PDB file of C-alpha atoms in Angstrom:
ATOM      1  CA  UNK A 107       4.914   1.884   8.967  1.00 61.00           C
ATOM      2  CA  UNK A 108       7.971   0.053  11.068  1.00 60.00           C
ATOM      3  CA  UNK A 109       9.708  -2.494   9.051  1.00 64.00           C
ATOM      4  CA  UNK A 110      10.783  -5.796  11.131  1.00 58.00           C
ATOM      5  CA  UNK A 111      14.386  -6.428  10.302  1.00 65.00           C
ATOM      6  CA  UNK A 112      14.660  -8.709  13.137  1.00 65.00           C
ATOM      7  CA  UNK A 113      13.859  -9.067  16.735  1.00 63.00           C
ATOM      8  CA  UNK A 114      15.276  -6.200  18.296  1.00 68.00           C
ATOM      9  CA  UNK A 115      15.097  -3.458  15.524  1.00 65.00           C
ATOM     10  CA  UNK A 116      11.767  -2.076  13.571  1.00 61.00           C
ATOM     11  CA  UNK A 117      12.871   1.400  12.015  1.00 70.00           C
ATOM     12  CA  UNK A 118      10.579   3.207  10.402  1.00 78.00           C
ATOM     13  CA  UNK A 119      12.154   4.311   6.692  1.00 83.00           C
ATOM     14  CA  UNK A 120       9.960   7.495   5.277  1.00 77.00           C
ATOM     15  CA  UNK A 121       9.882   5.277   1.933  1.00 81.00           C
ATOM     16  CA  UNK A 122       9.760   1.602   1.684  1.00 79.00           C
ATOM     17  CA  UNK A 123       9.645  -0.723  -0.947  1.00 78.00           C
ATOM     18  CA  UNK A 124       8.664  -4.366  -0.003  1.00 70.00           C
ATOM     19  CA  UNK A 125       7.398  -7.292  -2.353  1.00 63.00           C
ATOM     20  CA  UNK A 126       3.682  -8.452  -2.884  1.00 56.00           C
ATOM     21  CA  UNK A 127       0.517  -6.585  -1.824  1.00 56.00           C
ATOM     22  CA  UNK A 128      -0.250  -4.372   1.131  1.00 60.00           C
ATOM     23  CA  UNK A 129      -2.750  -7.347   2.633  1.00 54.00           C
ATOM     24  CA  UNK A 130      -0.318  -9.112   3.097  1.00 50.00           C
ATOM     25  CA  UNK A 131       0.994  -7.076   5.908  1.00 49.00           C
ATOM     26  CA  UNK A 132      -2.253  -6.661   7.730  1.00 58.00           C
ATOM     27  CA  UNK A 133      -1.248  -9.359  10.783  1.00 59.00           C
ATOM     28  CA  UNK A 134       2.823  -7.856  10.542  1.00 53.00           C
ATOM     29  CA  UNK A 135       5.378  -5.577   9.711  1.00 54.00           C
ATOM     30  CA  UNK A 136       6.942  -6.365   6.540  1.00 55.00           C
ATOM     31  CA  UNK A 137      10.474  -8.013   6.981  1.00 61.00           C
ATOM     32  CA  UNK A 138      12.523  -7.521   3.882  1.00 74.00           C
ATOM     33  CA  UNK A 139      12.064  -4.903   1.971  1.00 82.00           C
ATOM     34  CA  UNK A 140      13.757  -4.153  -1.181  1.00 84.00           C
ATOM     35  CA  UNK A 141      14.075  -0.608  -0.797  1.00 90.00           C
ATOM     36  CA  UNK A 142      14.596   1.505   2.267  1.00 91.00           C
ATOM     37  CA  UNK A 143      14.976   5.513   1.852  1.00 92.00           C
ATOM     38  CA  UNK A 144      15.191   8.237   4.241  1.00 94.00           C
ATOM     39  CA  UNK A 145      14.747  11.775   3.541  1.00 94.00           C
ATOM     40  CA  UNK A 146      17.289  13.760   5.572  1.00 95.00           C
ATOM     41  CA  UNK A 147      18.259  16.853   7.244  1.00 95.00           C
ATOM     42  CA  UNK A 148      19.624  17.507  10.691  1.00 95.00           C
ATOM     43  CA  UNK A 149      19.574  13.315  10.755  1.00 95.00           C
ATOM     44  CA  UNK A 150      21.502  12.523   8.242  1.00 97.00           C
ATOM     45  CA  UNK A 151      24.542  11.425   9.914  1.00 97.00           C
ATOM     46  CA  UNK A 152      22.252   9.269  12.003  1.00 95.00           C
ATOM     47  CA  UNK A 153      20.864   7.542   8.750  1.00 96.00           C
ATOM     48  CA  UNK A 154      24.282   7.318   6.976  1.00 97.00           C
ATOM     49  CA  UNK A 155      26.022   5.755  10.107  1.00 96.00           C
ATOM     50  CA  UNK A 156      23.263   3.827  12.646  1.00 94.00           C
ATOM     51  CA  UNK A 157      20.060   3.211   9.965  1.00 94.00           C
ATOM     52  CA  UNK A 158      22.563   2.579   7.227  1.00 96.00           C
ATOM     53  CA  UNK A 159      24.150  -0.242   9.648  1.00 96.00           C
ATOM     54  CA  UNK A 160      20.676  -1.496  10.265  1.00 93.00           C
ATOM     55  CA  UNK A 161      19.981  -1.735   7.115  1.00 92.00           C
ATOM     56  CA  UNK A 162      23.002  -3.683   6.031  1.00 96.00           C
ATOM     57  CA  UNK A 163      23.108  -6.057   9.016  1.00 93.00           C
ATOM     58  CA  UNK A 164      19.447  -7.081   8.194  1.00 90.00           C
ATOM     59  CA  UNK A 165      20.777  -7.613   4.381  1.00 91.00           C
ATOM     60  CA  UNK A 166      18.332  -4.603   2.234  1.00 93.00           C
ATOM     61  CA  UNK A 167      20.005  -4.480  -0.498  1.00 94.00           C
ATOM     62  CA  UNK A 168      19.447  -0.804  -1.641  1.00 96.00           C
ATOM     63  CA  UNK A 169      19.646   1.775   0.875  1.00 96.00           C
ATOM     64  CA  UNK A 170      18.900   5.015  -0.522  1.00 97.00           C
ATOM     65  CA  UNK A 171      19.325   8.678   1.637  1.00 98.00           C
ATOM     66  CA  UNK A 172      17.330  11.781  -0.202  1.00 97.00           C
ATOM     67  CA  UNK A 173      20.480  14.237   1.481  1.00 97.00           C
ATOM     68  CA  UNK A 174      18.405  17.536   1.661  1.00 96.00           C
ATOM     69  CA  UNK A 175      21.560  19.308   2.838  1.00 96.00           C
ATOM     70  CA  UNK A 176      23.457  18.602  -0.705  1.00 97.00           C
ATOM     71  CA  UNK A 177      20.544  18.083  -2.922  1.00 97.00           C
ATOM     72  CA  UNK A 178      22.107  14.576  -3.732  1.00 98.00           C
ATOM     73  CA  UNK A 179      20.599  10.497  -3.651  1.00 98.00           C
ATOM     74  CA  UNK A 180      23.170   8.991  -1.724  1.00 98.00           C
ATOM     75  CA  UNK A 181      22.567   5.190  -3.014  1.00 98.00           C
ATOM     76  CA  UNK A 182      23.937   2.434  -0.301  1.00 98.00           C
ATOM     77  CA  UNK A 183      24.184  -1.229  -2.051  1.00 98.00           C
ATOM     78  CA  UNK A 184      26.490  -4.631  -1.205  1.00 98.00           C
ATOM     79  CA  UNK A 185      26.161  -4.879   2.347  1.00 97.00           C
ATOM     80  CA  UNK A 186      28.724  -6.629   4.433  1.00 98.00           C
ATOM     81  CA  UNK A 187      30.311  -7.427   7.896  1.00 98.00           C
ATOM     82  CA  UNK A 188      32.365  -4.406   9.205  1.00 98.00           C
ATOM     83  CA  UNK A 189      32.914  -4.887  13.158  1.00 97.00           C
ATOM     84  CA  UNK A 190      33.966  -0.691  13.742  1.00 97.00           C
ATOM     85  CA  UNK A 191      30.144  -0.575  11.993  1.00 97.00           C
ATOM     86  CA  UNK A 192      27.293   0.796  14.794  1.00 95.00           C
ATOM     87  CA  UNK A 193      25.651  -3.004  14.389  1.00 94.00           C
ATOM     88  CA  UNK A 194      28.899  -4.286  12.690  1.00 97.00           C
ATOM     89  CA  UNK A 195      27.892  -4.044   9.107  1.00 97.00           C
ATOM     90  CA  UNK A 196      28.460  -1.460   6.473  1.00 98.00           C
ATOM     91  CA  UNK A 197      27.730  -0.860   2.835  1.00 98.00           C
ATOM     92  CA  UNK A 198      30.320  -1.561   0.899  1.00 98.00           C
ATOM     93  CA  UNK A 199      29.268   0.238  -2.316  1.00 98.00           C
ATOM     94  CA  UNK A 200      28.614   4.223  -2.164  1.00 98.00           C
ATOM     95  CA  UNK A 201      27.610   6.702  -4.612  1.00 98.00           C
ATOM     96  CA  UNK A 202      26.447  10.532  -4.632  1.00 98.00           C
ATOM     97  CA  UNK A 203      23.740  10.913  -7.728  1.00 98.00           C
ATOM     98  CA  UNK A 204      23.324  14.344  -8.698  1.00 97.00           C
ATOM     99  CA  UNK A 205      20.030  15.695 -10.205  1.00 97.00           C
ATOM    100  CA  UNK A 206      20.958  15.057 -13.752  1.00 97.00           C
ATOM    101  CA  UNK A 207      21.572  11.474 -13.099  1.00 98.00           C
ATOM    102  CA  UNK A 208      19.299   8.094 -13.290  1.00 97.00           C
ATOM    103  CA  UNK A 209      18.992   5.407 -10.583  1.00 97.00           C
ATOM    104  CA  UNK A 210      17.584   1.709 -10.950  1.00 95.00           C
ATOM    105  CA  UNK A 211      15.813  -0.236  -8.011  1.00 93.00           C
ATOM    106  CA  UNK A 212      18.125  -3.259  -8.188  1.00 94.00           C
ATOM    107  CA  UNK A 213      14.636  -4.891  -7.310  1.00 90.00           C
ATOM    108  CA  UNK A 214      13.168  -3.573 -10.623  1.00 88.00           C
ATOM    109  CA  UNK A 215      15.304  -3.255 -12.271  1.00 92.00           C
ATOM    110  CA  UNK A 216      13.427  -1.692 -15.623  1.00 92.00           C
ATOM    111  CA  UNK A 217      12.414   1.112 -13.652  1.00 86.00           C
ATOM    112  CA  UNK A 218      14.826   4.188 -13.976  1.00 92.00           C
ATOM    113  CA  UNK A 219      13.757   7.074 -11.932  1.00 94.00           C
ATOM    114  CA  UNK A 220      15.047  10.506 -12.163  1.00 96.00           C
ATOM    115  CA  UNK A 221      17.248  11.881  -9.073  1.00 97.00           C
ATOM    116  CA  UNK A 222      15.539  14.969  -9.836  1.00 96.00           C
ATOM    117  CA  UNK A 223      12.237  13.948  -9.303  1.00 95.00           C
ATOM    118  CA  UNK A 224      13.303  12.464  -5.873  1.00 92.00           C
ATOM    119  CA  UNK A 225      14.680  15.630  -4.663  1.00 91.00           C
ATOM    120  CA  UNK A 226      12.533  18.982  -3.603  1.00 85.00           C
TER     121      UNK A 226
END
């Protein structure tokens, strides 16, 4: 399902995590989610660079890419202006999680999830 981030952009993230319950997105797209994730191959210099822009221009906080190719969660958080940015803002915080480590929704955050279990 797309995800309106504003008037001219609606991705569609392979996870999202957005607040409240799913009837209340029956009439619309939801707008802010807390969580966005792709799962990527052959796109994932697309989702680091444009989506990752996206993201951060429309203010997600947690930006998370399941990188297929290094069997890695690369987590994006802090957005912030950056005009040599596709949409002219960037993630200023970046980290590669390996398998053996634990990441935290910053939305939830009493929820630890493996990185293994997010990875195939």
């Amino acid at each position: 399902m797309p995800v309106a981030l504003d008037d001219e952009s609606a991705p569609e993230p392979d996870l999202v995590v957005v607040p409240g319950i799913r009837a209340a997105y029956r009439e619309s797209h939801p707008a802010h989610p807390a969580l966005a994730v792709e799962v990527a191959d052959s796109s994932l210099e697309f989702d680091r660079q444009h989506k990752g822009s996206l993201y951060a221009r429309a203010g997600v906080q947690d930006y998370w890419i399941v990188n297929l190719i290094d069997r890695v969660l690369e987590v994006y958080r802090d957005p912030g202006p950056d005009p040599s940015a596709p949409y002219g803002w960037r993630y200023r915080s970046v980290q590669a999680l390996a398998p053996s480590a634990v990441v935290v929704l910053l939305a939830l955050p009493s929820a630890r999830l493996a990185v293994a279990d997010l990875l195939p």
